[in-house]
């Protein structure tokens, strides 16, 4: 399709759950818009998830605009292919004016307030732009990965599929956030010898006092809490997600139990010199902290149950099943069978292609509920953009609704009827 020279009232960059939600909310208001997706709908879910991947939040939390989960297992956890099916069904439901395979490489704003978009399919302009590309762009690889022996296979978490893609031997997993903890468990359950470098991510129990913990938190209003009312305020946006799993119907990930059963745990990886890995002596503190966070959440639930006089079964608290016997601060690779490393230490945001002065010194968008200081420029789908669910299926729709109202009110934009002329443009160009 020829995009060069075209102009749209609104351009949405990104065709994932955020972009599709935005399109639904704009379309319902009769606002002409175009969605640009550099790959295809659900691309990251199809391409960057391992074979046993599943949601860590229950299916009932899948609440895309006008398209809530309608399956027969609301308290289950969709696996990767089911998530893809859900998104593709939503795409068919929304029927968005989307062009796939088009990458936006620059967005700028001229003195008149018009946005200029440079794309792989030509240049176009827009009155308003919604950046809906999420918040996880560039995987982090530490400098110490470079001097590792050439014979060791190194894989980023988003390229991991299963143990069969790795060479025979032991595996070092670096990082224990949601991805790291789940990948380490996946390999452990396959029978591989896993060495896990434990990060600072907290954990959370899957179930407590007769219900999924997410059910309790939803009832307590936690998922409706705006970032402005969170005790950590905007700092919560950089907080590591609690590790837990929806695998096998949902359960805890207990690193202590895995260590008891043979997984080897270490503190923070700090260096690699002459074939020796160096770790901080902080494994005990990291495990204790993860447990403390989990137990504090239970404290909050207990308090709510007592105050509301909820009839809920009493449950014994977690008792550690394993404790480190001393701290390992050095590990000579030659003394192990480690043949591969899976890096699971997170992602950096990369918005360098947005050439508009709306960023902090660290390159993060500066915004209030997705609205920036540049009139007509918005962000959607970021973690804690407004609430806990902003970067998830549960809350992105609410944010999209809010931005759609802002877009409609901006400069008196009222739209040109459902889908407007863009529908004809797409039909002629396809």
Coordinates of C-alpha atoms in Angstrom, one line a residue:
X1 CA 0.0 0.0 0.0
X2 CA 1.2 3.5 -0.9
X3 CA 1.3 5.6 2.3
X4 CA 3.7 8.4 1.0
X5 CA 2.1 11.8 1.1
X6 CA -1.0 10.7 3.0
X7 CA -2.5 12.5 6.0
X8 CA -4.6 11.1 8.8
X9 CA -6.3 12.7 11.8
X10 CA -4.7 10.0 14.0
X11 CA -2.0 7.5 13.5
X12 CA -1.5 4.7 15.9
X13 CA 2.0 3.1 15.9
X14 CA 1.9 -0.5 17.0
X15 CA -0.7 -3.3 16.3
X16 CA -0.5 -5.3 19.5
X17 CA -3.1 -5.4 22.2
X18 CA -2.6 -1.7 22.9
X19 CA -2.9 -0.6 19.3
X20 CA -5.9 -2.7 18.6
X21 CA -7.6 -1.4 21.8
X22 CA -6.8 2.2 20.7
X23 CA -8.3 1.4 17.2
X24 CA -11.5 0.0 18.8
X25 CA -12.0 3.1 21.0
X26 CA -11.3 5.5 18.1
X27 CA -13.5 3.6 15.7
X28 CA -16.4 3.5 18.1
X29 CA -16.2 7.3 18.3
X30 CA -16.1 7.7 14.5
X31 CA -12.5 9.1 14.5
X32 CA -10.6 8.5 11.3
X33 CA -7.2 6.8 12.0
X34 CA -4.5 4.5 10.7
X35 CA -2.7 1.7 12.6
X36 CA 0.9 0.9 11.5
X37 CA 2.5 -2.4 12.6
X38 CA 6.1 -3.2 11.7
X39 CA 5.5 -6.9 11.7
X40 CA 2.1 -8.5 12.1
X41 CA -0.6 -8.6 14.8
X42 CA 0.4 -10.7 17.8
X43 CA 4.0 -10.9 16.4
X44 CA 5.7 -10.8 19.7
X45 CA 3.4 -13.4 21.2
X46 CA 4.1 -15.7 18.3
X47 CA 7.8 -15.1 18.0
X48 CA 9.2 -14.1 21.5
X49 CA 7.6 -16.6 23.8
X50 CA 8.8 -20.0 24.8
X51 CA 6.9 -23.2 24.1
X52 CA 5.4 -23.6 27.6
X53 CA 4.6 -19.9 28.1
X54 CA 1.3 -19.0 29.7
X55 CA -0.3 -16.0 31.3
X56 CA 0.5 -15.4 35.0
X57 CA -2.9 -13.6 35.4
X58 CA -6.2 -15.5 35.2
X59 CA -8.1 -15.4 31.9
X60 CA -10.9 -13.3 33.4
X61 CA -8.5 -10.4 33.5
X62 CA -8.4 -10.3 29.7
X63 CA -10.6 -7.3 29.2
X64 CA -9.8 -5.7 25.9
X65 CA -12.4 -3.1 24.9
X66 CA -15.8 -4.7 24.1
X67 CA -14.1 -8.1 24.0
X68 CA -13.7 -9.8 27.4
X69 CA -12.6 -13.3 27.7
X70 CA -15.5 -15.5 26.8
X71 CA -14.1 -19.0 27.2
X72 CA -15.1 -21.7 29.7
X73 CA -12.0 -21.4 32.0
X74 CA -12.0 -17.8 33.5
X75 CA -9.8 -18.8 36.3
X76 CA -7.3 -20.7 34.1
X77 CA -4.3 -19.3 32.3
X78 CA -4.1 -19.1 28.5
X79 CA -1.1 -20.7 26.9
X80 CA 0.8 -19.0 24.1
X81 CA -1.2 -20.3 21.2
X82 CA -4.5 -19.4 23.0
X83 CA -3.2 -15.9 23.6
X84 CA -2.4 -15.6 19.9
X85 CA -5.9 -16.8 19.0
X86 CA -7.5 -14.3 21.4
X87 CA -5.6 -11.4 19.8
X88 CA -6.3 -12.6 16.2
X89 CA -10.0 -12.9 17.1
X90 CA -9.9 -9.4 18.6
X91 CA -8.3 -8.1 15.4
X92 CA -11.2 -9.7 13.4
X93 CA -13.7 -8.2 15.8
X94 CA -12.2 -4.7 15.6
X95 CA -11.5 -4.8 11.9
X96 CA -8.9 -2.0 12.3
X97 CA -7.6 0.1 9.5
X98 CA -4.2 -1.5 9.9
X99 CA -1.2 -1.8 7.6
X100 CA 1.2 -4.5 8.6
X101 CA 4.9 -4.8 7.7
X102 CA 5.5 -1.0 8.0
X103 CA 8.1 0.3 10.4
X104 CA 8.0 3.8 11.7
X105 CA 11.5 5.1 11.9
X106 CA 10.9 8.7 13.0
X107 CA 8.2 10.9 14.4
X108 CA 8.6 14.7 14.5
X109 CA 6.4 17.7 14.9
X110 CA 6.6 20.9 12.9
X111 CA 6.0 24.4 14.2
X112 CA 2.3 24.2 13.0
X113 CA 1.7 21.2 15.2
X114 CA 1.5 18.6 12.5
X115 CA 3.3 15.3 13.1
X116 CA 5.5 13.9 10.4
X117 CA 6.1 10.1 10.3
X118 CA 8.9 8.5 8.3
X119 CA 8.2 4.9 7.6
X120 CA 9.5 2.0 5.6
X121 CA 6.6 2.6 3.1
X122 CA 7.0 6.4 2.7
X123 CA 6.4 9.6 4.7
X124 CA 3.0 10.7 6.0
X125 CA 1.5 13.2 8.4
X126 CA -1.0 13.2 11.2
X127 CA -2.7 15.6 13.5
X128 CA -2.2 13.2 16.4
X129 CA -0.1 10.2 17.1
X130 CA -0.5 7.4 19.6
X131 CA 2.7 5.4 20.4
X132 CA 1.4 1.9 21.3
X133 CA 4.6 -0.1 21.0
X134 CA 4.7 -1.3 24.6
X135 CA 7.6 -0.8 27.0
X136 CA 9.9 -3.8 26.4
X137 CA 12.1 -3.1 23.3
X138 CA 15.8 -4.0 23.6
X139 CA 16.9 -7.0 25.7
X140 CA 19.7 -6.2 28.2
X141 CA 23.0 -8.0 27.9
X142 CA 25.6 -7.0 30.4
X143 CA 29.2 -6.3 29.3
X144 CA 30.5 -9.3 31.1
X145 CA 28.8 -11.5 28.5
X146 CA 31.5 -10.6 26.0
X147 CA 34.4 -12.4 27.6
X148 CA 32.5 -15.7 28.1
X149 CA 34.2 -18.6 26.3
X150 CA 33.3 -18.8 22.6
X151 CA 32.1 -22.4 23.2
X152 CA 29.2 -21.3 25.4
X153 CA 25.9 -20.6 23.7
X154 CA 24.3 -17.4 24.8
X155 CA 20.5 -16.8 24.3
X156 CA 18.2 -13.9 25.2
X157 CA 15.0 -14.8 27.1
X158 CA 12.9 -13.6 24.1
X159 CA 14.7 -16.1 21.8
X160 CA 14.4 -19.1 24.2
X161 CA 11.9 -21.7 23.1
X162 CA 12.8 -24.9 25.0
X163 CA 15.8 -26.9 26.3
X164 CA 16.2 -28.8 23.0
X165 CA 17.4 -25.6 21.3
X166 CA 20.4 -25.5 23.7
X167 CA 23.4 -27.7 23.4
X168 CA 23.6 -30.7 25.9
X169 CA 25.0 -29.8 29.2
X170 CA 24.2 -27.5 32.2
X171 CA 22.5 -24.2 31.8
X172 CA 23.2 -20.9 33.5
X173 CA 20.1 -18.7 33.8
X174 CA 20.8 -15.1 34.7
X175 CA 17.9 -13.3 36.3
X176 CA 14.8 -14.5 38.3
X177 CA 12.0 -12.1 37.3
X178 CA 9.0 -13.6 35.6
X179 CA 10.9 -14.8 32.6
X180 CA 14.0 -16.0 34.4
X181 CA 12.1 -17.9 37.1
X182 CA 9.8 -19.5 34.6
X183 CA 12.6 -20.4 32.1
X184 CA 14.8 -21.8 34.9
X185 CA 11.8 -23.9 36.1
X186 CA 11.1 -25.0 32.5
X187 CA 14.6 -26.3 32.1
X188 CA 14.7 -27.8 35.6
X189 CA 11.5 -29.8 34.9
X190 CA 13.1 -31.0 31.6
X191 CA 15.8 -32.6 33.8
X192 CA 18.6 -30.1 32.9
X193 CA 21.0 -29.0 35.6
X194 CA 20.2 -25.4 36.1
X195 CA 22.4 -22.7 37.7
X196 CA 20.2 -19.7 38.5
X197 CA 21.5 -16.2 39.3
X198 CA 18.8 -14.8 41.6
X199 CA 17.8 -11.2 41.0
X200 CA 15.8 -8.7 43.1
X201 CA 12.3 -9.7 41.8
X202 CA 9.9 -10.5 44.6
X203 CA 7.6 -13.4 44.5
X204 CA 3.9 -13.8 45.2
X205 CA 1.7 -16.8 46.2
X206 CA -0.6 -18.1 43.5
X207 CA -3.4 -19.0 45.9
X208 CA -4.1 -18.0 49.5
X209 CA -7.1 -18.6 51.8
X210 CA -9.2 -20.3 49.2
X211 CA -8.7 -18.0 46.2
X212 CA -6.2 -16.9 43.6
X213 CA -4.3 -14.0 45.1
X214 CA -5.3 -11.9 42.0
X215 CA -8.9 -12.4 42.9
X216 CA -8.3 -11.0 46.4
X217 CA -6.3 -8.0 45.0
X218 CA -9.0 -7.2 42.5
X219 CA -11.7 -7.3 45.2
X220 CA -9.5 -5.0 47.3
X221 CA -9.3 -2.5 44.5
X222 CA -5.5 -2.8 44.0
X223 CA -5.9 -3.1 40.2
X224 CA -7.8 0.2 40.1
X225 CA -5.2 2.1 42.1
X226 CA -3.7 4.9 39.9
X227 CA 0.1 5.3 39.9
X228 CA -0.4 8.7 41.6
X229 CA -1.8 6.9 44.7
X230 CA 0.7 4.1 44.8
X231 CA 3.0 4.3 47.8
X232 CA 6.0 4.3 45.5
X233 CA 4.4 6.7 43.0
X234 CA 6.2 6.6 39.6
X235 CA 9.1 4.5 41.0
X236 CA 6.8 1.5 40.8
X237 CA 7.1 1.6 37.0
X238 CA 10.7 0.3 37.3
X239 CA 9.8 -2.3 39.9
X240 CA 10.4 -5.9 38.9
X241 CA 7.3 -8.0 38.5
X242 CA 6.6 -10.7 41.1
X243 CA 7.4 -14.2 39.9
X244 CA 4.6 -16.8 39.8
X245 CA 3.2 -19.1 37.2
X246 CA 0.0 -20.1 35.5
X247 CA 1.5 -23.4 34.5
X248 CA -0.4 -26.6 35.4
X249 CA -3.4 -24.6 36.4
X250 CA -1.5 -22.1 38.4
X251 CA 1.0 -22.4 41.3
X252 CA 3.8 -20.8 43.1
X253 CA 7.4 -20.8 41.8
X254 CA 9.4 -21.7 44.9
X255 CA 13.1 -21.3 44.1
X256 CA 13.9 -22.8 47.5
X257 CA 12.1 -26.0 46.6
X258 CA 13.9 -26.2 43.2
X259 CA 17.2 -25.7 45.1
X260 CA 16.3 -28.5 47.4
X261 CA 15.7 -30.7 44.3
X262 CA 19.0 -29.9 42.7
X263 CA 18.8 -26.4 41.1
X264 CA 21.9 -24.3 42.1
X265 CA 21.3 -20.8 43.2
X266 CA 23.7 -17.8 43.4
X267 CA 23.6 -14.2 44.4
X268 CA 24.1 -11.2 42.0
X269 CA 26.5 -12.0 39.2
X270 CA 29.1 -9.2 39.3
X271 CA 32.0 -10.2 37.0
X272 CA 33.7 -12.8 34.9
X273 CA 37.5 -13.0 34.8
X274 CA 39.8 -15.8 33.5
X275 CA 37.0 -18.3 33.3
X276 CA 35.6 -17.6 36.8
X277 CA 32.2 -16.2 37.5
X278 CA 32.0 -13.9 40.6
X279 CA 28.9 -13.4 42.7
X280 CA 27.9 -11.2 45.6
X281 CA 27.3 -13.0 48.9
X282 CA 23.6 -11.9 49.0
X283 CA 21.6 -15.0 47.9
X284 CA 20.2 -15.5 51.4
X285 CA 19.1 -11.9 51.6
X286 CA 17.5 -12.1 48.1
X287 CA 15.5 -15.2 48.9
X288 CA 14.4 -13.8 52.2
X289 CA 13.3 -10.5 50.6
X290 CA 11.2 -12.4 48.0
X291 CA 9.5 -14.3 50.8
X292 CA 8.9 -11.2 52.8
X293 CA 7.1 -9.5 50.0
X294 CA 4.9 -12.5 49.4
X295 CA 4.1 -12.8 53.1
X296 CA 3.3 -9.0 53.3
X297 CA 0.8 -9.4 50.5
X298 CA -0.8 -12.2 52.6
X299 CA -0.8 -9.8 55.6
X300 CA -2.8 -7.3 53.5
X301 CA -5.3 -10.0 52.5
X302 CA -5.7 -11.1 56.1
X303 CA -6.4 -7.6 57.1
X304 CA -9.0 -7.2 54.4
X305 CA -10.7 -10.5 55.3
X306 CA -10.9 -9.5 59.0
X307 CA -12.2 -6.0 58.3
X308 CA -14.8 -7.2 55.8
X309 CA -15.7 -10.3 57.8
X310 CA -15.2 -12.5 54.8
X311 CA -15.7 -16.2 55.4
X312 CA -12.4 -17.6 54.1
X313 CA -10.5 -20.7 55.3
X314 CA -7.4 -20.2 57.5
X315 CA -4.2 -21.1 55.8
X316 CA -0.8 -21.7 57.3
X317 CA 2.0 -19.4 56.3
X318 CA 4.9 -20.4 54.0
X319 CA 7.8 -22.1 55.7
X320 CA 11.1 -22.1 53.8
X321 CA 12.0 -25.6 52.6
X322 CA 15.6 -24.9 51.9
X323 CA 18.2 -22.4 53.0
X324 CA 21.7 -21.7 51.6
X325 CA 24.5 -23.4 53.4
X326 CA 27.0 -20.7 52.9
X327 CA 27.4 -18.3 50.0
X328 CA 29.0 -19.2 46.7
X329 CA 31.0 -16.2 45.5
X330 CA 33.1 -17.9 42.7
X331 CA 32.3 -20.5 40.1
X332 CA 35.0 -21.8 37.8
X333 CA 33.3 -22.6 34.5
X334 CA 35.8 -25.4 33.7
X335 CA 34.6 -27.2 36.8
X336 CA 31.0 -27.3 35.6
X337 CA 29.2 -28.6 32.6
X338 CA 27.7 -25.2 31.7
X339 CA 27.4 -25.1 28.0
X340 CA 24.8 -22.3 27.6
X341 CA 23.6 -19.1 29.2
X342 CA 20.1 -17.6 29.1
X343 CA 20.0 -13.9 29.8
X344 CA 16.8 -12.9 31.6
X345 CA 17.7 -9.4 33.0
X346 CA 15.0 -7.4 31.4
X347 CA 14.6 -4.9 28.5
X348 CA 15.3 -1.3 27.9
X349 CA 12.8 1.1 26.4
X350 CA 13.9 2.5 23.0
X351 CA 12.0 5.5 21.8
X352 CA 14.8 7.2 20.0
X353 CA 12.7 7.2 16.8
X354 CA 10.3 9.6 18.5
X355 CA 12.0 13.0 17.8
X356 CA 9.8 15.1 20.1
X357 CA 11.1 16.5 23.4
X358 CA 8.8 14.6 25.8
X359 CA 11.4 12.3 27.5
X360 CA 13.2 12.2 30.8
X361 CA 16.9 12.1 31.0
X362 CA 16.8 8.4 31.0
X363 CA 14.8 8.2 27.8
X364 CA 11.4 7.3 29.3
X365 CA 8.3 9.2 28.1
X366 CA 7.2 12.0 30.5
X367 CA 3.4 11.9 30.6
X368 CA 0.3 11.9 32.7
X369 CA -1.9 8.9 32.0
X370 CA -0.3 8.7 28.5
X371 CA -0.8 12.4 27.7
X372 CA 2.5 14.2 26.9
X373 CA 3.4 17.9 26.9
X374 CA 3.4 17.9 23.1
X375 CA -0.3 18.4 22.1
X376 CA -1.5 15.4 20.2
X377 CA 1.2 12.9 21.2
X378 CA 0.3 10.0 23.4
X379 CA 1.7 6.8 24.8
X380 CA -0.3 3.6 25.5
X381 CA 0.6 0.1 26.8
X382 CA 3.4 1.1 29.1
X383 CA 3.8 -0.6 32.5
X384 CA 2.0 1.4 35.1
X385 CA 1.0 4.0 32.6
X386 CA -1.9 4.6 34.9
X387 CA -2.6 1.4 36.9
X388 CA -1.1 -2.0 37.4
X389 CA -2.9 -3.3 34.4
X390 CA -1.9 -0.6 31.9
X391 CA 0.7 -2.8 30.2
X392 CA -1.6 -5.9 30.4
X393 CA -4.8 -7.2 28.9
X394 CA -6.6 -6.1 32.1
X395 CA -6.1 -2.4 32.0
X396 CA -4.9 -1.3 28.6
X397 CA -8.5 -0.9 27.4
X398 CA -9.3 1.6 30.1
X399 CA -6.3 3.7 29.2
X400 CA -7.3 3.5 25.5
X401 CA -10.8 4.8 26.4
X402 CA -9.3 7.7 28.2
X403 CA -6.9 8.7 25.4
X404 CA -9.7 8.3 22.8
X405 CA -11.7 11.0 24.7
X406 CA -8.6 13.2 24.8
X407 CA -8.1 12.7 21.1
X408 CA -11.7 13.6 20.3
X409 CA -11.5 16.8 22.4
X410 CA -8.1 17.9 21.0
X411 CA -8.7 20.8 18.6
X412 CA -12.3 19.9 18.4
X413 CA -11.7 16.7 16.5
X414 CA -15.0 14.9 16.0
X415 CA -14.2 12.4 13.3
X416 CA -15.7 11.8 9.8
X417 CA -17.9 8.8 10.6
X418 CA -17.0 5.2 11.3
X419 CA -13.7 4.4 9.7
X420 CA -13.9 7.5 7.5
X421 CA -12.1 7.6 4.1
X422 CA -9.2 5.5 5.3
X423 CA -11.3 2.4 4.7
X424 CA -11.5 3.3 1.0
X425 CA -7.8 4.1 0.8
X426 CA -6.9 0.7 2.3
X427 CA -9.3 -1.2 0.0
X428 CA -7.8 0.5 -3.1
X429 CA -4.2 -0.1 -2.0
X430 CA -4.5 -3.7 -0.9

